[in-house]
Amino acid sequence: MKYSPQQSLLIWYEKNGRHTLPWRLTKDPYPIWISEIMLQQTQVKTVLERFYFPFLERFPSLEALAEAQLDDVLKMWEGLGYYTRARNLHTAARECRGTFPRTAHDMISLPGIGRSTAHAIASFAYNEPLPILDANVKRILHRFFALSKRDEKQLWTYAYQLFDPNHPFEYNQAMMDVGATVCLAKKPLCDVCPFKPACLGKGSPDAYPEKKTTRSKPIRTSVIRIYRRDNRYALMQRSSRFLHGLWGFSETVNLPIGSTDHFLGDITQHYSHFTLAGTVYLSDEPFEDERFEWFSLDEIKELSLSRADHKAMALLRYNLDQKREDGC
């Protein structure tokens, strides 16, 4: 029998595919959409164990997500990072007005849904014959066709060339699974790959694609001041693009000369484009800024904070606990 990469892939998927993933057991576009957005920048194991089910329990439908407050959505997203994803989910749910689009073409008009994500949702929910191009699929295409150059437009051409339009759901799911479990970024398992007979890059998979030039991330220093007044603490809901919607403590470049602030500790938080090195202080100095609101410790638990602010909060709680133990 003549070798067919598409047929080989489907046979492999039937035997080895991750068929029990919950978003593969439904044709409802809403949970499929949620899973696709969560899986951007996040591993399947993390999404399954900590975020997917609690999020859907809190917002079980498109309408529930649209009616929710952004604060609630961000709180349920806490720990997943890349909070723009959560904000886009919330905005898109409201734009849908109760009905999720039925074609990839219409899905792309929603915030946070790019071409590959739209293709994925449309092929999984509606069996629309469209290929996807996530990180795993890109790696497979680079190796299968021996493509060194990182050129997304070119990759889309090859994605359609290898695609099986007769089985869009199975093909796309299989491609993701092969990329996640076989065609690995490091030490790919070429001997068990369904594409091995026709893969042009199997002899030197590490050569495809060409390596990215790595640059060290800059370090930004910051002084985080936790202002206290009558056992309440000042936080501001961020309005800038970075960490938009999350609550945070006051940040400055330097501690003012003559400050009586109490040193709590240092934190480090890694972001995609820089590393934050923060020094955290507790301040009982007078503080007036209309952008800030005052919260008790219990109320802060209900707010959505960045990871850096969570670390600052942990230092504060540790300091308060130590003082209680010391009888202060």
mmCIF file of C-alpha atoms in Angstrom:
data_model
loop_
_atom_site.group_PDB
_atom_site.id
_atom_site.type_symbol
_atom_site.label_atom_id
_atom_site.label_comp_id
_atom_site.label_asym_id
_atom_site.label_seq_id
_atom_site.Cartn_x
_atom_site.Cartn_y
_atom_site.Cartn_z
ATOM 1 C CA MET A 1 0.000 0.000 0.000
ATOM 2 C CA LYS A 2 1.309 3.431 -0.952
ATOM 3 C CA TYR A 3 2.310 5.520 2.040
ATOM 4 C CA SER A 4 -0.004 8.404 2.863
ATOM 5 C CA PRO A 5 1.114 10.821 5.614
ATOM 6 C CA GLN A 6 -2.509 11.780 6.292
ATOM 7 C CA GLN A 7 -3.648 8.180 6.624
ATOM 8 C CA SER A 8 -0.632 7.318 8.762
ATOM 9 C CA LEU A 9 -1.423 10.256 11.014
ATOM 10 C CA LEU A 10 -5.055 9.197 11.485
ATOM 11 C CA ILE A 11 -4.045 5.625 12.295
ATOM 12 C CA TRP A 12 -1.537 6.929 14.835
ATOM 13 C CA TYR A 13 -4.160 9.212 16.374
ATOM 14 C CA GLU A 14 -6.718 6.453 16.735
ATOM 15 C CA LYS A 15 -4.236 4.459 18.785
ATOM 16 C CA ASN A 16 -2.259 7.160 20.584
ATOM 17 C CA GLY A 17 -4.377 10.318 20.602
ATOM 18 C CA ARG A 18 -5.478 12.070 23.782
ATOM 19 C CA HIS A 19 -9.133 11.302 23.134
ATOM 20 C CA THR A 20 -10.337 11.915 26.682
ATOM 21 C CA LEU A 21 -9.404 15.584 26.902
ATOM 22 C CA PRO A 22 -12.707 17.215 27.906
ATOM 23 C CA TRP A 23 -12.719 19.803 25.123
ATOM 24 C CA ARG A 24 -12.497 16.945 22.620
ATOM 25 C CA LEU A 25 -15.680 15.374 23.976
ATOM 26 C CA THR A 26 -17.966 18.248 23.014
ATOM 27 C CA LYS A 27 -19.090 20.138 19.926
ATOM 28 C CA ASP A 28 -20.096 23.177 21.945
ATOM 29 C CA PRO A 29 -17.870 26.019 20.684
ATOM 30 C CA TYR A 30 -17.885 27.801 24.055
ATOM 31 C CA PRO A 31 -15.788 25.304 26.114
ATOM 32 C CA ILE A 32 -13.654 24.604 23.036
ATOM 33 C CA TRP A 33 -12.935 28.323 22.768
ATOM 34 C CA ILE A 34 -12.084 28.562 26.469
ATOM 35 C CA SER A 35 -9.674 25.630 26.170
ATOM 36 C CA GLU A 36 -7.969 27.078 23.091
ATOM 37 C CA ILE A 37 -7.333 30.402 24.808
ATOM 38 C CA MET A 38 -6.145 28.773 28.040
ATOM 39 C CA LEU A 39 -3.775 26.488 26.165
ATOM 40 C CA GLN A 40 -1.968 29.439 24.632
ATOM 41 C CA GLN A 41 1.278 29.750 26.619
ATOM 42 C CA THR A 42 0.082 27.115 29.131
ATOM 43 C CA GLN A 43 0.596 23.348 29.303
ATOM 44 C CA VAL A 44 -2.343 20.941 29.037
ATOM 45 C CA LYS A 45 -1.597 19.448 32.458
ATOM 46 C CA THR A 46 -1.749 22.854 34.153
ATOM 47 C CA VAL A 47 -4.968 23.844 32.397
ATOM 48 C CA LEU A 48 -6.659 20.557 33.281
ATOM 49 C CA GLU A 49 -5.595 20.386 36.899
ATOM 50 C CA ARG A 50 -6.140 23.991 37.940
ATOM 51 C CA PHE A 51 -8.118 26.203 35.577
ATOM 52 C CA TYR A 52 -10.414 24.675 32.950
ATOM 53 C CA PHE A 53 -13.094 23.126 35.168
ATOM 54 C CA PRO A 54 -13.231 25.906 37.813
ATOM 55 C CA PHE A 55 -13.559 28.531 35.071
ATOM 56 C CA LEU A 56 -16.432 26.700 33.371
ATOM 57 C CA GLU A 57 -18.103 26.059 36.702
ATOM 58 C CA ARG A 58 -17.999 29.784 37.451
ATOM 59 C CA PHE A 59 -18.947 30.819 33.886
ATOM 60 C CA PRO A 60 -20.822 27.814 32.439
ATOM 61 C CA SER A 61 -22.040 29.572 29.292
ATOM 62 C CA LEU A 62 -21.273 32.348 26.868
ATOM 63 C CA GLU A 63 -24.040 34.390 28.463
ATOM 64 C CA ALA A 64 -22.647 33.856 31.978
ATOM 65 C CA LEU A 65 -19.222 35.062 30.876
ATOM 66 C CA ALA A 66 -20.700 38.093 29.137
ATOM 67 C CA GLU A 67 -22.733 39.071 32.198
ATOM 68 C CA ALA A 68 -19.812 38.680 34.606
ATOM 69 C CA GLN A 69 -17.737 41.549 35.917
ATOM 70 C CA LEU A 70 -14.193 41.782 34.588
ATOM 71 C CA ASP A 71 -12.875 41.558 38.160
ATOM 72 C CA ASP A 72 -14.521 38.148 38.532
ATOM 73 C CA VAL A 73 -13.088 36.908 35.248
ATOM 74 C CA LEU A 74 -9.587 38.068 36.144
ATOM 75 C CA LYS A 75 -9.877 36.438 39.569
ATOM 76 C CA MET A 76 -10.712 33.074 37.976
ATOM 77 C CA TRP A 77 -7.789 33.567 35.568
ATOM 78 C CA GLU A 78 -5.378 34.308 38.385
ATOM 79 C CA GLY A 79 -2.224 32.210 38.058
ATOM 80 C CA LEU A 80 -2.587 31.572 34.320
ATOM 81 C CA GLY A 81 -0.756 34.754 33.421
ATOM 82 C CA TYR A 82 -0.978 36.662 30.128
ATOM 83 C CA TYR A 83 -4.098 38.385 31.431
ATOM 84 C CA THR A 84 -4.866 39.976 28.079
ATOM 85 C CA ARG A 85 -6.331 36.581 27.207
ATOM 86 C CA ALA A 86 -8.902 36.865 29.992
ATOM 87 C CA ARG A 87 -9.798 40.433 29.115
ATOM 88 C CA ASN A 88 -10.263 39.470 25.465
ATOM 89 C CA LEU A 89 -12.452 36.518 26.456
ATOM 90 C CA HIS A 90 -14.700 38.809 28.451
ATOM 91 C CA THR A 91 -14.911 41.437 25.705
ATOM 92 C CA ALA A 92 -15.528 38.820 23.003
ATOM 93 C CA ALA A 93 -18.294 37.165 25.036
ATOM 94 C CA ARG A 94 -20.095 40.498 25.243
ATOM 95 C CA GLU A 95 -19.622 41.159 21.546
ATOM 96 C CA CYS A 96 -21.165 37.771 20.706
ATOM 97 C CA ARG A 97 -24.503 38.848 22.227
ATOM 98 C CA GLY A 98 -25.426 35.289 23.178
ATOM 99 C CA THR A 99 -24.436 33.538 19.940
ATOM 100 C CA PHE A 100 -20.944 32.324 19.124
ATOM 101 C CA PRO A 101 -19.955 32.638 15.425
ATOM 102 C CA ARG A 102 -20.276 29.517 13.294
ATOM 103 C CA THR A 103 -17.417 30.151 10.864
ATOM 104 C CA ALA A 104 -13.723 30.839 11.288
ATOM 105 C CA HIS A 105 -14.118 33.937 9.135
ATOM 106 C CA ASP A 106 -16.540 35.459 11.638
ATOM 107 C CA MET A 107 -14.594 34.276 14.693
ATOM 108 C CA ILE A 108 -11.491 36.207 13.641
ATOM 109 C CA SER A 109 -13.395 39.452 14.137
ATOM 110 C CA LEU A 110 -13.543 38.771 17.890
ATOM 111 C CA PRO A 111 -10.735 40.087 20.142
ATOM 112 C CA GLY A 112 -8.136 37.508 21.077
ATOM 113 C CA ILE A 113 -8.996 35.082 18.266
ATOM 114 C CA GLY A 114 -6.374 34.871 15.557
ATOM 115 C CA ARG A 115 -6.396 32.794 12.408
ATOM 116 C CA SER A 116 -5.124 29.536 13.904
ATOM 117 C CA THR A 117 -7.409 29.748 16.947
ATOM 118 C CA ALA A 118 -10.402 30.456 14.718
ATOM 119 C CA HIS A 119 -9.509 27.495 12.508
ATOM 120 C CA ALA A 120 -9.176 25.259 15.550
ATOM 121 C CA ILE A 121 -12.548 26.184 17.039
ATOM 122 C CA ALA A 122 -14.308 25.983 13.667
ATOM 123 C CA SER A 123 -12.828 22.590 12.818
ATOM 124 C CA PHE A 124 -13.501 21.106 16.259
ATOM 125 C CA ALA A 125 -16.994 22.508 16.795
ATOM 126 C CA TYR A 126 -18.323 22.665 13.232
ATOM 127 C CA ASN A 127 -15.982 20.360 11.281
ATOM 128 C CA GLU A 128 -14.981 23.228 9.019
ATOM 129 C CA PRO A 129 -12.131 21.959 6.776
ATOM 130 C CA LEU A 130 -9.342 24.274 7.883
ATOM 131 C CA PRO A 131 -5.794 23.534 9.135
ATOM 132 C CA ILE A 132 -4.288 25.063 12.270
ATOM 133 C CA LEU A 133 -0.863 26.526 12.868
ATOM 134 C CA ASP A 134 0.027 26.457 16.547
ATOM 135 C CA ALA A 135 3.572 26.028 17.849
ATOM 136 C CA ASN A 136 3.461 22.226 17.672
ATOM 137 C CA VAL A 137 2.141 22.177 14.112
ATOM 138 C CA LYS A 138 4.715 24.732 13.007
ATOM 139 C CA ARG A 139 7.499 22.504 14.303
ATOM 140 C CA ILE A 140 6.120 19.482 12.444
ATOM 141 C CA LEU A 141 5.826 21.414 9.176
ATOM 142 C CA HIS A 142 9.334 22.828 9.494
ATOM 143 C CA ARG A 143 10.732 19.331 9.864
ATOM 144 C CA PHE A 144 8.443 17.477 7.451
ATOM 145 C CA PHE A 145 9.226 19.878 4.604
ATOM 146 C CA ALA A 146 12.778 20.723 5.826
ATOM 147 C CA LEU A 147 12.006 24.427 6.139
ATOM 148 C CA SER A 148 14.742 26.362 7.889
ATOM 149 C CA LYS A 149 13.363 29.880 7.574
ATOM 150 C CA ARG A 150 10.712 31.055 10.032
ATOM 151 C CA ASP A 151 8.079 32.383 7.637
ATOM 152 C CA GLU A 152 4.465 32.113 8.837
ATOM 153 C CA LYS A 153 2.958 32.984 5.458
ATOM 154 C CA GLN A 154 4.964 30.153 3.898
ATOM 155 C CA LEU A 155 3.959 27.803 6.696
ATOM 156 C CA TRP A 156 0.263 28.393 6.016
ATOM 157 C CA THR A 157 0.845 27.285 2.425
ATOM 158 C CA TYR A 158 2.464 24.066 3.609
ATOM 159 C CA ALA A 159 -0.201 23.603 6.295
ATOM 160 C CA TYR A 160 -2.843 23.407 3.562
ATOM 161 C CA GLN A 161 -0.613 21.143 1.470
ATOM 162 C CA LEU A 162 -0.364 18.504 4.211
ATOM 163 C CA PHE A 163 -3.918 18.998 5.521
ATOM 164 C CA ASP A 164 -6.643 16.341 5.270
ATOM 165 C CA PRO A 165 -9.894 18.226 4.508
ATOM 166 C CA ASN A 166 -11.946 15.056 4.843
ATOM 167 C CA HIS A 167 -11.092 14.651 8.538
ATOM 168 C CA PRO A 168 -10.449 18.162 9.907
ATOM 169 C CA PHE A 169 -11.238 17.342 13.551
ATOM 170 C CA GLU A 170 -9.081 14.217 13.743
ATOM 171 C CA TYR A 171 -6.277 15.670 11.620
ATOM 172 C CA ASN A 172 -5.862 18.852 13.666
ATOM 173 C CA GLN A 173 -6.108 17.057 16.998
ATOM 174 C CA ALA A 174 -3.589 14.487 15.794
ATOM 175 C CA MET A 175 -1.153 17.145 14.638
ATOM 176 C CA MET A 176 -1.245 18.773 18.062
ATOM 177 C CA ASP A 177 -0.722 15.421 19.766
ATOM 178 C CA VAL A 178 2.204 14.420 17.550
ATOM 179 C CA GLY A 179 3.814 17.784 18.236
ATOM 180 C CA ALA A 180 3.222 17.476 21.974
ATOM 181 C CA THR A 181 4.328 13.867 22.423
ATOM 182 C CA VAL A 182 6.502 12.795 19.465
ATOM 183 C CA CYS A 183 7.881 15.654 17.373
ATOM 184 C CA LEU A 184 9.320 17.325 20.441
ATOM 185 C CA ALA A 185 11.363 20.502 20.385
ATOM 186 C CA LYS A 186 14.221 18.610 22.033
ATOM 187 C CA LYS A 187 15.022 14.937 21.415
ATOM 188 C CA PRO A 188 12.124 14.177 19.033
ATOM 189 C CA LEU A 189 11.018 10.540 18.848
ATOM 190 C CA CYS A 190 11.477 10.147 15.111
ATOM 191 C CA ASP A 191 11.392 6.331 15.188
ATOM 192 C CA VAL A 192 7.736 6.277 16.285
ATOM 193 C CA CYS A 193 6.556 9.277 14.299
ATOM 194 C CA PRO A 194 3.777 8.633 11.759
ATOM 195 C CA PHE A 195 5.496 11.045 9.364
ATOM 196 C CA LYS A 196 8.868 9.283 9.423
ATOM 197 C CA PRO A 197 8.738 7.726 5.902
ATOM 198 C CA ALA A 198 8.187 11.090 4.217
ATOM 199 C CA CYS A 199 9.799 13.539 6.653
ATOM 200 C CA LEU A 200 12.582 15.451 4.913
ATOM 201 C CA GLY A 201 14.081 16.661 8.163
ATOM 202 C CA LYS A 202 14.208 13.430 10.148
ATOM 203 C CA GLY A 203 17.953 13.075 9.673
ATOM 204 C CA SER A 204 18.669 16.368 11.415
ATOM 205 C CA PRO A 205 15.453 17.526 13.137
ATOM 206 C CA ASP A 206 17.276 20.033 15.329
ATOM 207 C CA ALA A 207 18.132 22.049 12.218
ATOM 208 C CA TYR A 208 14.485 22.859 11.553
ATOM 209 C CA PRO A 209 13.560 25.575 12.084
ATOM 210 C CA GLU A 210 16.630 27.748 12.442
ATOM 211 C CA LYS A 211 17.389 28.779 15.992
ATOM 212 C CA LYS A 212 16.095 32.085 17.262
ATOM 213 C CA THR A 213 18.589 34.645 18.431
ATOM 214 C CA THR A 214 18.207 34.713 22.190
ATOM 215 C CA ARG A 215 18.528 37.946 24.090
ATOM 216 C CA SER A 216 18.805 38.293 27.807
ATOM 217 C CA LYS A 217 15.748 39.919 29.350
ATOM 218 C CA PRO A 218 16.254 43.329 30.897
ATOM 219 C CA ILE A 219 15.833 43.696 34.658
ATOM 220 C CA ARG A 220 13.530 46.408 35.951
ATOM 221 C CA THR A 221 13.868 47.473 39.545
ATOM 222 C CA SER A 222 10.905 48.746 41.516
ATOM 223 C CA VAL A 223 10.042 49.824 45.039
ATOM 224 C CA ILE A 224 6.676 48.401 46.085
ATOM 225 C CA ARG A 225 5.121 50.364 48.941
ATOM 226 C CA ILE A 226 2.207 48.804 50.810
ATOM 227 C CA TYR A 227 0.443 51.718 52.452
ATOM 228 C CA ARG A 228 -1.520 50.918 55.633
ATOM 229 C CA ARG A 229 -4.237 52.944 57.329
ATOM 230 C CA ASP A 230 -6.475 51.589 60.123
ATOM 231 C CA ASN A 231 -5.550 48.009 59.171
ATOM 232 C CA ARG A 232 -6.580 48.603 55.572
ATOM 233 C CA TYR A 233 -4.230 48.657 52.612
ATOM 234 C CA ALA A 234 -4.101 50.796 49.470
ATOM 235 C CA LEU A 235 -4.398 49.164 46.068
ATOM 236 C CA MET A 236 -5.073 50.548 42.619
ATOM 237 C CA GLN A 237 -6.776 48.824 39.709
ATOM 238 C CA ARG A 238 -4.367 49.138 36.818
ATOM 239 C CA SER A 239 -5.538 50.921 33.680
ATOM 240 C CA SER A 240 -2.385 50.617 31.567
ATOM 241 C CA ARG A 241 -2.145 47.895 28.936
ATOM 242 C CA PHE A 242 0.280 45.844 31.014
ATOM 243 C CA LEU A 243 -1.625 43.962 33.732
ATOM 244 C CA HIS A 244 -4.746 45.938 32.866
ATOM 245 C CA GLY A 245 -7.601 45.310 35.281
ATOM 246 C CA LEU A 246 -5.456 43.715 37.990
ATOM 247 C CA TRP A 247 -5.117 45.315 41.399
ATOM 248 C CA GLY A 248 -1.706 46.294 42.703
ATOM 249 C CA PHE A 249 0.205 48.185 45.360
ATOM 250 C CA SER A 250 1.984 51.470 44.822
ATOM 251 C CA GLU A 251 5.208 51.229 42.828
ATOM 252 C CA THR A 252 7.967 53.830 42.689
ATOM 253 C CA VAL A 253 11.507 53.981 41.391
ATOM 254 C CA ASN A 254 13.149 54.862 44.696
ATOM 255 C CA LEU A 255 12.228 55.071 48.358
ATOM 256 C CA PRO A 256 11.967 58.754 49.386
ATOM 257 C CA ILE A 257 14.788 60.129 51.515
ATOM 258 C CA GLY A 258 13.854 60.082 55.194
ATOM 259 C CA SER A 259 11.167 57.453 54.716
ATOM 260 C CA THR A 260 10.115 55.509 57.807
ATOM 261 C CA ASP A 261 8.870 52.535 55.775
ATOM 262 C CA HIS A 262 9.492 49.039 57.159
ATOM 263 C CA PHE A 263 11.439 46.702 54.869
ATOM 264 C CA LEU A 264 9.503 43.471 54.185
ATOM 265 C CA GLY A 265 11.715 41.721 51.663
ATOM 266 C CA ASP A 266 12.667 41.343 48.005
ATOM 267 C CA ILE A 267 10.737 39.664 45.213
ATOM 268 C CA THR A 268 11.572 38.561 41.687
ATOM 269 C CA GLN A 269 8.962 38.063 38.970
ATOM 270 C CA HIS A 270 9.714 36.921 35.437
ATOM 271 C CA TYR A 271 7.580 38.302 32.628
ATOM 272 C CA SER A 272 7.819 37.527 28.932
ATOM 273 C CA HIS A 273 9.913 40.594 28.065
ATOM 274 C CA PHE A 274 11.592 41.560 31.335
ATOM 275 C CA THR A 275 12.308 40.508 34.899
ATOM 276 C CA LEU A 276 10.978 42.568 37.788
ATOM 277 C CA ALA A 277 13.240 42.932 40.817
ATOM 278 C CA GLY A 278 11.122 44.463 43.537
ATOM 279 C CA THR A 279 11.866 45.662 47.043
ATOM 280 C CA VAL A 280 8.783 45.632 49.261
ATOM 281 C CA TYR A 281 8.081 48.048 52.116
ATOM 282 C CA LEU A 282 5.209 48.574 54.527
ATOM 283 C CA SER A 283 4.379 52.252 54.984
ATOM 284 C CA ASP A 284 2.266 53.939 57.645
ATOM 285 C CA GLU A 285 3.015 57.361 56.228
ATOM 286 C CA PRO A 286 0.057 59.555 55.140
ATOM 287 C CA PHE A 287 -1.046 58.645 51.642
ATOM 288 C CA GLU A 288 -3.661 60.293 49.491
ATOM 289 C CA ASP A 289 -4.206 59.278 45.885
ATOM 290 C CA GLU A 290 -7.682 59.099 44.383
ATOM 291 C CA ARG A 291 -6.631 56.223 42.141
ATOM 292 C CA PHE A 292 -6.225 53.969 45.184
ATOM 293 C CA GLU A 293 -8.842 52.269 47.329
ATOM 294 C CA TRP A 294 -8.435 50.820 50.816
ATOM 295 C CA PHE A 295 -9.076 47.136 51.585
ATOM 296 C CA SER A 296 -8.885 44.810 54.558
ATOM 297 C CA LEU A 297 -6.794 41.638 54.319
ATOM 298 C CA ASP A 298 -9.932 39.536 53.800
ATOM 299 C CA GLU A 299 -11.159 41.854 51.055
ATOM 300 C CA ILE A 300 -7.822 41.643 49.269
ATOM 301 C CA LYS A 301 -8.316 37.879 48.981
ATOM 302 C CA GLU A 302 -11.217 38.552 46.627
ATOM 303 C CA LEU A 303 -9.227 40.853 44.349
ATOM 304 C CA SER A 304 -7.299 39.722 41.280
ATOM 305 C CA LEU A 305 -3.619 40.544 41.787
ATOM 306 C CA SER A 306 -0.560 40.089 39.622
ATOM 307 C CA ARG A 307 1.947 37.451 40.685
ATOM 308 C CA ALA A 308 4.344 40.158 41.811
ATOM 309 C CA ASP A 309 1.696 41.720 44.037
ATOM 310 C CA HIS A 310 0.807 38.284 45.403
ATOM 311 C CA LYS A 311 4.442 37.864 46.392
ATOM 312 C CA ALA A 312 4.422 41.280 48.031
ATOM 313 C CA MET A 313 1.220 40.292 49.834
ATOM 314 C CA ALA A 314 2.866 37.100 51.065
ATOM 315 C CA LEU A 315 5.712 39.140 52.559
ATOM 316 C CA LEU A 316 3.195 41.391 54.294
ATOM 317 C CA ARG A 317 1.275 38.462 55.776
ATOM 318 C CA TYR A 318 4.505 36.830 56.947
ATOM 319 C CA ASN A 319 5.558 40.055 58.653
ATOM 320 C CA LEU A 320 2.179 40.450 60.363
ATOM 321 C CA ASP A 321 2.223 36.824 61.519
ATOM 322 C CA GLN A 322 5.717 37.235 62.931
ATOM 323 C CA LYS A 323 4.632 40.275 64.920
ATOM 324 C CA ARG A 324 1.664 38.393 66.347
ATOM 325 C CA GLU A 325 3.932 35.550 67.412
ATOM 326 C CA ASP A 326 6.273 38.052 69.045
ATOM 327 C CA GLY A 327 3.347 39.611 70.883
ATOM 328 C CA CYS A 328 3.708 42.977 69.188
#
